[in-house]
mmCIF file of C-alpha atoms and ligand atoms in Angstrom:
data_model
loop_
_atom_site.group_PDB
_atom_site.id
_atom_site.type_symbol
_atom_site.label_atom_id
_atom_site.label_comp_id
_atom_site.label_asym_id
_atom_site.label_seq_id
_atom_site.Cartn_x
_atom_site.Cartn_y
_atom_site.Cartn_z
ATOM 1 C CA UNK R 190 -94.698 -52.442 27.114
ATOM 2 C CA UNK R 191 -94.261 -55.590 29.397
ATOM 3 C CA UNK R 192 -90.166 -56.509 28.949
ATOM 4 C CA UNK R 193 -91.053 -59.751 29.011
ATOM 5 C CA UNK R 194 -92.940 -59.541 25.939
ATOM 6 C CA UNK R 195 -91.884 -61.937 22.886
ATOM 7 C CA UNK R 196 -90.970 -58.690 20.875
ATOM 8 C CA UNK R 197 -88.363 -57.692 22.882
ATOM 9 C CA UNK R 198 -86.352 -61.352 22.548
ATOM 10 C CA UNK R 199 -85.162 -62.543 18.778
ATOM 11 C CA UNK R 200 -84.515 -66.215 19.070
ATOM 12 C CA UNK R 201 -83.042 -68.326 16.306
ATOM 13 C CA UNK R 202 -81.513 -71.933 16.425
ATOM 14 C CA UNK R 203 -77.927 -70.200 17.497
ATOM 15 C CA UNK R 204 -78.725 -67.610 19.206
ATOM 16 C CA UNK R 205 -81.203 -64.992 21.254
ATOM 17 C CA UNK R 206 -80.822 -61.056 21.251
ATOM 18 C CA UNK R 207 -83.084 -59.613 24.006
ATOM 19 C CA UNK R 208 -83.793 -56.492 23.536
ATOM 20 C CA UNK R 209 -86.366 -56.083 26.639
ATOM 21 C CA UNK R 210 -83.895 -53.183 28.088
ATOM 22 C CA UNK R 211 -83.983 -51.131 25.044
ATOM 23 C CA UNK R 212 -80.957 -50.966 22.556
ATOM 24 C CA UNK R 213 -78.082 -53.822 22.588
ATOM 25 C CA UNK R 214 -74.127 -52.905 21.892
ATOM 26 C CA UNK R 215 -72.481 -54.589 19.257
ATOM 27 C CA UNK R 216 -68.516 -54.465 19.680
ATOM 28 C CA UNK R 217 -66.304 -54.042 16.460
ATOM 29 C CA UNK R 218 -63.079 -56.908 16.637
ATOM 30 C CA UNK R 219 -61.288 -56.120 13.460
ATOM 31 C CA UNK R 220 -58.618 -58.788 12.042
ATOM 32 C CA UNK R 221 -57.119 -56.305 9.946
ATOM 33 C CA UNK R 222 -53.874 -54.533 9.527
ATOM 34 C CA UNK R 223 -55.149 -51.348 8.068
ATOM 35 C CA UNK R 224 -58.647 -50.480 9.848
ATOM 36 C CA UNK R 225 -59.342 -46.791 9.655
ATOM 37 C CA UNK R 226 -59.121 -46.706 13.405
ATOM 38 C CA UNK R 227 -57.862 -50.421 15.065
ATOM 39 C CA UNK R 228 -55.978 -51.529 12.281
ATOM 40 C CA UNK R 229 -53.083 -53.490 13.466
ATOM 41 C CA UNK R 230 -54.110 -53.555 16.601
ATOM 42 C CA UNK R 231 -55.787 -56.754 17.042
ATOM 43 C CA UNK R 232 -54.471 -57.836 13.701
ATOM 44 C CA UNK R 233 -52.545 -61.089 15.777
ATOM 45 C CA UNK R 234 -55.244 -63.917 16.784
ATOM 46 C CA UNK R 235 -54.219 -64.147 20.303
ATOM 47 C CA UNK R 236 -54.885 -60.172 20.772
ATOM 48 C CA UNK R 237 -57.993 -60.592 19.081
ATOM 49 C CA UNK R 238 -59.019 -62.849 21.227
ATOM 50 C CA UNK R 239 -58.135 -61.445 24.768
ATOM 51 C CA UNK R 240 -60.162 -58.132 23.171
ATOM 52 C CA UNK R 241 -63.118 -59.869 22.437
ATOM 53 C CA UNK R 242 -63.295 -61.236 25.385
ATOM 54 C CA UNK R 243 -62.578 -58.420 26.865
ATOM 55 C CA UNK R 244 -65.415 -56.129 25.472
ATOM 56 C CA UNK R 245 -67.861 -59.156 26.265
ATOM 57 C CA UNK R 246 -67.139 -58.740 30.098
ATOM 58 C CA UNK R 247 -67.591 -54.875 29.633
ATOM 59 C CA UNK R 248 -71.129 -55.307 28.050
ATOM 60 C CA UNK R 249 -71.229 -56.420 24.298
ATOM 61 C CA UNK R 250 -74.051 -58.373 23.158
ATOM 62 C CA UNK R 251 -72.504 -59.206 19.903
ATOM 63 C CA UNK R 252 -69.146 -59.171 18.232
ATOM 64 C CA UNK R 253 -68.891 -58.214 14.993
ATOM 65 C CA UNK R 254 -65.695 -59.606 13.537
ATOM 66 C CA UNK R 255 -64.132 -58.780 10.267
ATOM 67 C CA UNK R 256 -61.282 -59.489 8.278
ATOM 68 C CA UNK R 257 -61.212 -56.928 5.934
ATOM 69 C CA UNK R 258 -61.050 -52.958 6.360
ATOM 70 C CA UNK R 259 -63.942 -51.373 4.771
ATOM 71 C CA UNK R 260 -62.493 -47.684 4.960
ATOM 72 C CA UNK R 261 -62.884 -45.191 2.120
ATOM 73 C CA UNK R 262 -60.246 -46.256 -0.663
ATOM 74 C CA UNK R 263 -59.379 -50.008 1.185
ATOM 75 C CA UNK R 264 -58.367 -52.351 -1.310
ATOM 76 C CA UNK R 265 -60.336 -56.336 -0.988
ATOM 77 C CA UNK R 266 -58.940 -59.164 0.784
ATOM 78 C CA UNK R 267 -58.736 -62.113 -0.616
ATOM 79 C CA UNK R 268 -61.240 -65.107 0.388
ATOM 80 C CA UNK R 269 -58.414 -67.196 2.088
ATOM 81 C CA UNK R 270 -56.480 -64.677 3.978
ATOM 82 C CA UNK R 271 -60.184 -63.504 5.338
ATOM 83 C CA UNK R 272 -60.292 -66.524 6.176
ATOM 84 C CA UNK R 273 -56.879 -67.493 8.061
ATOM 85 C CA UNK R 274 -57.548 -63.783 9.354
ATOM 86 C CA UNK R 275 -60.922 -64.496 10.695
ATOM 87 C CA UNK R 276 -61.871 -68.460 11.954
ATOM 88 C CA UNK R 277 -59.585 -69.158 14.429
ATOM 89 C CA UNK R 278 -60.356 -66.302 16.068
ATOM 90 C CA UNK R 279 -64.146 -67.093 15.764
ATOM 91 C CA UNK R 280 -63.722 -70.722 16.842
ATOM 92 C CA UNK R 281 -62.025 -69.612 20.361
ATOM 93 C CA UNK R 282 -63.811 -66.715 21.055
ATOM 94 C CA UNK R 283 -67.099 -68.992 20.325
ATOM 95 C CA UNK R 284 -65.973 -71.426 22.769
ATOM 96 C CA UNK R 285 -64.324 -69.127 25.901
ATOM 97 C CA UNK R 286 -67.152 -66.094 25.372
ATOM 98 C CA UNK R 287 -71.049 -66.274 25.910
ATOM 99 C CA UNK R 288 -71.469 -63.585 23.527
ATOM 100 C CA UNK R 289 -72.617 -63.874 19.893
ATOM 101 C CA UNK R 290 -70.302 -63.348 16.777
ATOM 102 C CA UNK R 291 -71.399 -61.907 13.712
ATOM 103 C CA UNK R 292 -69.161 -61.822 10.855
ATOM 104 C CA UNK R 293 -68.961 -58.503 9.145
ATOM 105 C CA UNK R 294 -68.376 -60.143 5.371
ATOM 106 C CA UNK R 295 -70.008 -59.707 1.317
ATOM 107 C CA UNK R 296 -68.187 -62.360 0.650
ATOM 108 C CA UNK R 297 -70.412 -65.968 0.738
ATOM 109 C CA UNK R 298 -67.447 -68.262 1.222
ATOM 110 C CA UNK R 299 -65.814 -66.026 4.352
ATOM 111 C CA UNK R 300 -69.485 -66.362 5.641
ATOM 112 C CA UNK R 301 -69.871 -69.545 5.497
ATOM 113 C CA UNK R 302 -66.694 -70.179 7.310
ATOM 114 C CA UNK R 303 -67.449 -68.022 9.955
ATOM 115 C CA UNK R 304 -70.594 -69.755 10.700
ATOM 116 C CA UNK R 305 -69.239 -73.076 10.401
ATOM 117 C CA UNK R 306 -66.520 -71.787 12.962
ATOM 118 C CA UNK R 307 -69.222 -70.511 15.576
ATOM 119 C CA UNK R 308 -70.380 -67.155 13.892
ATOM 120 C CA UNK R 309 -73.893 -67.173 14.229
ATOM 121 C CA UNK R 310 -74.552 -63.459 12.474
ATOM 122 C CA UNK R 311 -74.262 -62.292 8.636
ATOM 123 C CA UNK R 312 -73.159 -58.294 8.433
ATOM 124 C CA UNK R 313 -73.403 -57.414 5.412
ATOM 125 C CA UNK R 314 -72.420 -54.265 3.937
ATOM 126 C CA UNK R 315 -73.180 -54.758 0.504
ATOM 127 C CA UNK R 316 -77.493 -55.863 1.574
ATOM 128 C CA UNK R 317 -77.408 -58.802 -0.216
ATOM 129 C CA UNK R 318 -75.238 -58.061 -2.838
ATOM 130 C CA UNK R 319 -74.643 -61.241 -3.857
ATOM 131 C CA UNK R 320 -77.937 -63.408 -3.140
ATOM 132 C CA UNK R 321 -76.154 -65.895 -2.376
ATOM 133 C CA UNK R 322 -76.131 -64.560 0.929
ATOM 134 C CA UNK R 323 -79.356 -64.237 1.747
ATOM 135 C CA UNK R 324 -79.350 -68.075 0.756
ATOM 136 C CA UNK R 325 -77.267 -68.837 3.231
ATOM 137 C CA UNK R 326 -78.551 -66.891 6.088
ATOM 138 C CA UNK R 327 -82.031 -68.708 4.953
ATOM 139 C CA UNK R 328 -80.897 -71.832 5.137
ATOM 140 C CA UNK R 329 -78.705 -71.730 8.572
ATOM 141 C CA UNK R 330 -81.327 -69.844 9.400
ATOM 142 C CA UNK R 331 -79.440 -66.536 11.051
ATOM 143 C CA UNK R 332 -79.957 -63.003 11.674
ATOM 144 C CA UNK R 333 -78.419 -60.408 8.830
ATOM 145 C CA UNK R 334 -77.538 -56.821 9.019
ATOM 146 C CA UNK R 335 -78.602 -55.095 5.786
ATOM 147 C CA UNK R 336 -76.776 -52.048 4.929
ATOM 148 C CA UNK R 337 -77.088 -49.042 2.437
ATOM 149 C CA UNK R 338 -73.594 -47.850 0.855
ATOM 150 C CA UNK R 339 -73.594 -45.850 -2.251
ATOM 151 C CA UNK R 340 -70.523 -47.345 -4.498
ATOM 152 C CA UNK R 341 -67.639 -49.493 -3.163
ATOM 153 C CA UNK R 342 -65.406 -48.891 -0.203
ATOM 154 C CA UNK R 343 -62.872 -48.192 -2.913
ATOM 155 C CA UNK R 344 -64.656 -45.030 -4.464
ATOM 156 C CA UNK R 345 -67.549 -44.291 -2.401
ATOM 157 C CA UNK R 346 -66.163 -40.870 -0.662
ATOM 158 C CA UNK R 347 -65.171 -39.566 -4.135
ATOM 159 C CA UNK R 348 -67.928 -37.828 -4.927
ATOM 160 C CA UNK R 349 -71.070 -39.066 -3.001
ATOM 161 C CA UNK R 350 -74.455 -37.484 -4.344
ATOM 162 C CA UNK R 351 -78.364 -37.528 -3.716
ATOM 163 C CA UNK R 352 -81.141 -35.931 -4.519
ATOM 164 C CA UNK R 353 -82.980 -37.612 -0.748
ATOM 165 C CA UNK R 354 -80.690 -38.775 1.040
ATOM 166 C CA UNK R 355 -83.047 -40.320 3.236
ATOM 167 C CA UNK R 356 -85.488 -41.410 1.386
ATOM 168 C CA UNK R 357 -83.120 -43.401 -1.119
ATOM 169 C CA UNK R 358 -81.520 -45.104 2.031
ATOM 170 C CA UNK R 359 -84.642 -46.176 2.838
ATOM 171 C CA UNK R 360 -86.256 -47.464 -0.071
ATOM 172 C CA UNK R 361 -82.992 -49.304 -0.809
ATOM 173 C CA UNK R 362 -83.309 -50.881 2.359
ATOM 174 C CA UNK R 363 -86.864 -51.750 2.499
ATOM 175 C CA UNK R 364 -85.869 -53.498 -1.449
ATOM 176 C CA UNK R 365 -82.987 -55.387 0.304
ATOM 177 C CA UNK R 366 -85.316 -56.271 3.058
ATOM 178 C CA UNK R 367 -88.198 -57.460 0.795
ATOM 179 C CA UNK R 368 -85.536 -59.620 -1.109
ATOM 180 C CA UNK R 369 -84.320 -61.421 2.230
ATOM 181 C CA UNK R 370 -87.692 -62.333 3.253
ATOM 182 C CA UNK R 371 -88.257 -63.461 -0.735
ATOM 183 C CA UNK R 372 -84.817 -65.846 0.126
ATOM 184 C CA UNK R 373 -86.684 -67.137 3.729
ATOM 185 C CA UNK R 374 -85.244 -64.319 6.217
ATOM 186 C CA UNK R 375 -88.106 -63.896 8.655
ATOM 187 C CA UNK R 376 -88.450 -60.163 9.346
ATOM 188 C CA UNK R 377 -87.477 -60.674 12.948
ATOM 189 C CA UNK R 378 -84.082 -61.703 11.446
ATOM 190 C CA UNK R 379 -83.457 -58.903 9.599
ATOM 191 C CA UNK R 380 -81.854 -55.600 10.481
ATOM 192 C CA UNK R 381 -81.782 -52.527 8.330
ATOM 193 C CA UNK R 382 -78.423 -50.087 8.730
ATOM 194 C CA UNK R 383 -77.917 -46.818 7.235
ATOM 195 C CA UNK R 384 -74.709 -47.353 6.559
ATOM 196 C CA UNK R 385 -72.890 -44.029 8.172
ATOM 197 C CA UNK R 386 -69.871 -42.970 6.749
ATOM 198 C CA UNK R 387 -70.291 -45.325 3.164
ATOM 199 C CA UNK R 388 -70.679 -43.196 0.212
ATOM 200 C CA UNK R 389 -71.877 -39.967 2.495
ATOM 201 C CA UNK R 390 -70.812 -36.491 2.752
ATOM 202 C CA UNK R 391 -70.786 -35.242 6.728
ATOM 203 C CA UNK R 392 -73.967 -33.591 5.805
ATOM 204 C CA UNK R 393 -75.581 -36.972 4.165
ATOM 205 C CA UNK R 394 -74.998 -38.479 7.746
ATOM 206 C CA UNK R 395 -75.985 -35.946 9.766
ATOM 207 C CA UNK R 396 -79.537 -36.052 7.582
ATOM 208 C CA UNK R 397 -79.482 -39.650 8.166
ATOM 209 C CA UNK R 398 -78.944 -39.586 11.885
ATOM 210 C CA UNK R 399 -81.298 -36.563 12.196
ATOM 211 C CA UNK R 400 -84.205 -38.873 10.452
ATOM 212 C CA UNK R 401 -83.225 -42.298 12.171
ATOM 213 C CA UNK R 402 -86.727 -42.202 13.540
ATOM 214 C CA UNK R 403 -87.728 -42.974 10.093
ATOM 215 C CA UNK R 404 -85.870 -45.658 10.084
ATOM 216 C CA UNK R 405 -87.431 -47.366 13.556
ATOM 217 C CA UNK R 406 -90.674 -46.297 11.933
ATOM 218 C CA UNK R 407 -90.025 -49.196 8.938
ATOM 219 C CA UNK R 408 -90.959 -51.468 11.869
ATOM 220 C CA UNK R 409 -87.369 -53.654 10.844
ATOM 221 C CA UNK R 410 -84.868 -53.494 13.590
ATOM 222 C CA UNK R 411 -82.204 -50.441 13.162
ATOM 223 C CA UNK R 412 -78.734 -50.815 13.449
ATOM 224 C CA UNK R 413 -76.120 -47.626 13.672
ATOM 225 C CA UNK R 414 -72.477 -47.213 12.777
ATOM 226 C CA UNK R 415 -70.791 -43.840 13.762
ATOM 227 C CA UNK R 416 -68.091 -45.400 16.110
ATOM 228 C CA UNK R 417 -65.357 -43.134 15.782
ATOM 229 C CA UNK R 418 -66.164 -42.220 12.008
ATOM 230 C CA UNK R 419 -64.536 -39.068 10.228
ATOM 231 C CA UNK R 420 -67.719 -37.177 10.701
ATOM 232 C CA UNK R 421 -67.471 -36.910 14.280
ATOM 233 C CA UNK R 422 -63.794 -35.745 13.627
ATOM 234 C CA UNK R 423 -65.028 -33.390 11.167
ATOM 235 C CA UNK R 424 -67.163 -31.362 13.587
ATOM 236 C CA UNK R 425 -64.890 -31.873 16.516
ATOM 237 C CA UNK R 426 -61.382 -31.241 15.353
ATOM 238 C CA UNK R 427 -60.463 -34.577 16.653
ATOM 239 C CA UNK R 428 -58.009 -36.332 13.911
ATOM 240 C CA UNK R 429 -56.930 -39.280 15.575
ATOM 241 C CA UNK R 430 -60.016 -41.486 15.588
ATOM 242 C CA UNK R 431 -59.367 -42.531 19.245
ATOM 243 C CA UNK R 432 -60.101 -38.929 20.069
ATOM 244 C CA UNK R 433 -63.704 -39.312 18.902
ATOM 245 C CA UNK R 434 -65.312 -41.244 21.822
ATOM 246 C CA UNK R 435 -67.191 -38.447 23.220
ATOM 247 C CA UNK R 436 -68.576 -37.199 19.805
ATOM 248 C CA UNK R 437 -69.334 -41.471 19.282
ATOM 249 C CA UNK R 438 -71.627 -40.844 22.647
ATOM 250 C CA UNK R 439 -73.653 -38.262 21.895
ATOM 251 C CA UNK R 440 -74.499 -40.216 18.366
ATOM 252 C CA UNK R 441 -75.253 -43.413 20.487
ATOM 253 C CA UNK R 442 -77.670 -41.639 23.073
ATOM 254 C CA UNK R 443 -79.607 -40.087 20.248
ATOM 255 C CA UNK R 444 -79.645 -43.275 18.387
ATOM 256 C CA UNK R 445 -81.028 -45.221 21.421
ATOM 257 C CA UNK R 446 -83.788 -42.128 22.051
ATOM 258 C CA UNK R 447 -85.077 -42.675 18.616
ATOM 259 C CA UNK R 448 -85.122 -46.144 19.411
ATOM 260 C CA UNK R 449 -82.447 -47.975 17.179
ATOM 261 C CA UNK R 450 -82.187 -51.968 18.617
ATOM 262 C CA UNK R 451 -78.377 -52.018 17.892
ATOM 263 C CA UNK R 452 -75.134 -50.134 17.974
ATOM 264 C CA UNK R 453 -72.065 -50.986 16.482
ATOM 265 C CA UNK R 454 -69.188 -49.301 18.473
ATOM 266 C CA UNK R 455 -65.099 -49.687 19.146
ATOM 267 C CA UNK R 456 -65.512 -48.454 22.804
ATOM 268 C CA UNK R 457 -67.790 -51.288 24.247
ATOM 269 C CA UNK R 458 -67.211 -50.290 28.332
ATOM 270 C CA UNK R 459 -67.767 -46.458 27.762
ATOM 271 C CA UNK R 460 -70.738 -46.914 25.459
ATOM 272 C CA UNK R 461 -72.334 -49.610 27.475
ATOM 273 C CA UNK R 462 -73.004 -47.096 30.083
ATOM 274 C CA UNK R 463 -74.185 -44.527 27.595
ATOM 275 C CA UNK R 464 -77.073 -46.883 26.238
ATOM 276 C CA UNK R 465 -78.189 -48.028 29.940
ATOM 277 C CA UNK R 466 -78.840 -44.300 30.673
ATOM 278 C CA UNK R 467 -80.215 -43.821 27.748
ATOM 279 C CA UNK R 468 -82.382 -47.024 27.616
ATOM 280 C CA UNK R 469 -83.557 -45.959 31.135
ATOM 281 C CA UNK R 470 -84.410 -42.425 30.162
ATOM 282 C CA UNK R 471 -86.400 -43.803 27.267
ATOM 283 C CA UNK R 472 -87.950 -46.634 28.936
ATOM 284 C CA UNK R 473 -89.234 -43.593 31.598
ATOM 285 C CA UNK R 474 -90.331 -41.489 28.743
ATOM 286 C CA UNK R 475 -92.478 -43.799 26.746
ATOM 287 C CA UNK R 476 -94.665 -44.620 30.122
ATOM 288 C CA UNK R 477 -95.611 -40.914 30.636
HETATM 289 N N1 HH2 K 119 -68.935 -49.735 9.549
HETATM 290 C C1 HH2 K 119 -67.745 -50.303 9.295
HETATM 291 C C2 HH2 K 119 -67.658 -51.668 9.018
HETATM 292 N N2 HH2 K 119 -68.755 -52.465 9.028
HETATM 293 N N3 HH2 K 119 -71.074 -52.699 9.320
HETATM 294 C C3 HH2 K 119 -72.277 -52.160 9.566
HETATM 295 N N4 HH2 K 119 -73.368 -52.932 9.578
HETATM 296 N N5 HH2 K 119 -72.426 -50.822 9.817
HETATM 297 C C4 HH2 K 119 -71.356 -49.966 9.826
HETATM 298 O O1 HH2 K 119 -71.556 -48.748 10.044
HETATM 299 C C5 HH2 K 119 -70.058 -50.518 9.560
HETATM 300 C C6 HH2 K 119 -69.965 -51.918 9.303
HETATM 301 C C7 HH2 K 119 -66.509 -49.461 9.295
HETATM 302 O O2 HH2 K 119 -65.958 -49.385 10.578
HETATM 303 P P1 HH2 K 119 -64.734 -50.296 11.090
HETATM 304 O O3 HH2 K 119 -65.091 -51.737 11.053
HETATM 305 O O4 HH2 K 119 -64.317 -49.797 12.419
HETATM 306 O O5 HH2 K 119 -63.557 -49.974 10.115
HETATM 307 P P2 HH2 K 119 -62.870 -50.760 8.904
HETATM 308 O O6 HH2 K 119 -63.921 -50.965 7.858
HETATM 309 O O7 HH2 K 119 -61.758 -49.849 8.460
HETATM 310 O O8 HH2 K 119 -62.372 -52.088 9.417
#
């Protein structure tokens, strides 16, 4: 496969992704108070900022901001403090970074702001919930991140159940994805995401993950969520999500050898270096 091949580059009016190298590394700025693992941390603007710009210069692609925690039981933000939360971070980290914001929102309105202010992204956990995102992306003409959860962030670890994991992922998904392209998404533009960790029992992800092939094999552009999810903690022992970084790795290598295009991590510099290695080793494999 020649890297210089118009496959490997998604171009839109705001933005290119190249993907010629293999997988890209999307890095997780959360505006929140109460994330399951950053919360509070970057919660002040200026802190956001200087980390954002930070995990550009150690090798993100994208930055996915968010104003509002998505962890099991989190209760919604409302549109204006998303908002106040999320633009002016947006606006200055479009202006001093040449990286590309995406704005991890359901919520139209918050979108909209966010690509007025420089986002040029949609991340949308809910796939199109509303349609009125899909609209949007349509008409601004952006990129959107389509992905599965089974009930709300409020209830979705109750009691999370399946009868095919896998396969009910993916036909949601490839519904969400045939709705977006009904709205004007070109298929380029859209990326499907399993949605690790949202509504799923440690052994619905670890199905998931074990199948992400299937997922590449849909022929729409996979992204992947473990960064530093309970899972990982689960199997290692590690409680404090910080702890998880090495169990986050081994997720990311075998994400990028089944060839998923994006991955959505807290610990940009370390897993930067774990998808060039793994890029190269797949890059060596698929020529033999
Ligand atoms: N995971 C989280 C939030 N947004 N978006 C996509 N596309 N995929 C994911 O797996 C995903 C996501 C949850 O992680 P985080 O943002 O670190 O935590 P919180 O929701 O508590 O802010």
């Amino acid at each position: 496969m020649a890297s210089s091949s118009g496959r490997h580059i998604v171009e839109w009016p705001r933005g290119r992704l190249d993907f010629s190298s293999g997988c890209i590394v999307m890095g997780i700025l959360n505006v929140t108070p109460d994330s399951f693992s950053d919360g509070g941390q970057f919660f002040d603007a200026e802190r956001a900022i200087e980390h954002g710009l930070k995990m550009a210069a150690d090798g993100a692609a994208i930055i996915d901001v968010g104003a509002e925690s998505t962890r099991p039981g989190a209760e919604s933000v409302p549109t204006d403090e998303q908002m106040r939360r999320a633009v002016p971070v947006i606006e200055r980290l479009a202006r001093k970074a040449r990286v590309l914001i995406s704005i991890d929102t359901y919520n139209c309105e918050v979108a909209r702001a966010a690509l007025d202010a420089g986002a040029t992204m949609i991340n949308d956990i809910t796939a199109l919930g509303d349609e009125r995102m899909g609209r949007l992306a349509a008409e601004q003409q952006v990129p959107v991140v389509l992905m599965h959860m089974q009930g709300t962030p409020r209830t979705m670890q109750v009691e999370p159940k399946y009868d095919d994991v896998v396969g009910e992922v993916l036909d949601f998904l490839l519904a969400r994805a045939k709705l977006s392209a009904k709205l004007g998404i070109p298929k380029e533009r859209i990326f499907i995401d399993p949605g690790i960790g949202f509504g799923k029992t440690l052994e619905h992800n670890l199905e998931v993950l074990r199948n992400i092939d299937k997922f590449v094999a849909t022929g729409y552009r996979v992204l992947v969520g473990t960064s530093r999810k309970s899972f990982i903690g689960k199997i290692t022992g590690k409680e404090d999500p910080a702890d998880r970084i090495f169990g986050t790795a081994a997720t990311v290598a075998l994400c990028v050898a089944a060839g998923v295009s994006i991955v959505r991590v807290h610990d940009v510099a370390e897993m930067a270096d774990v998808v060039k290695i793994a890029n190269r080793l797949r890059i060596r494999s698929q020529e033999r």
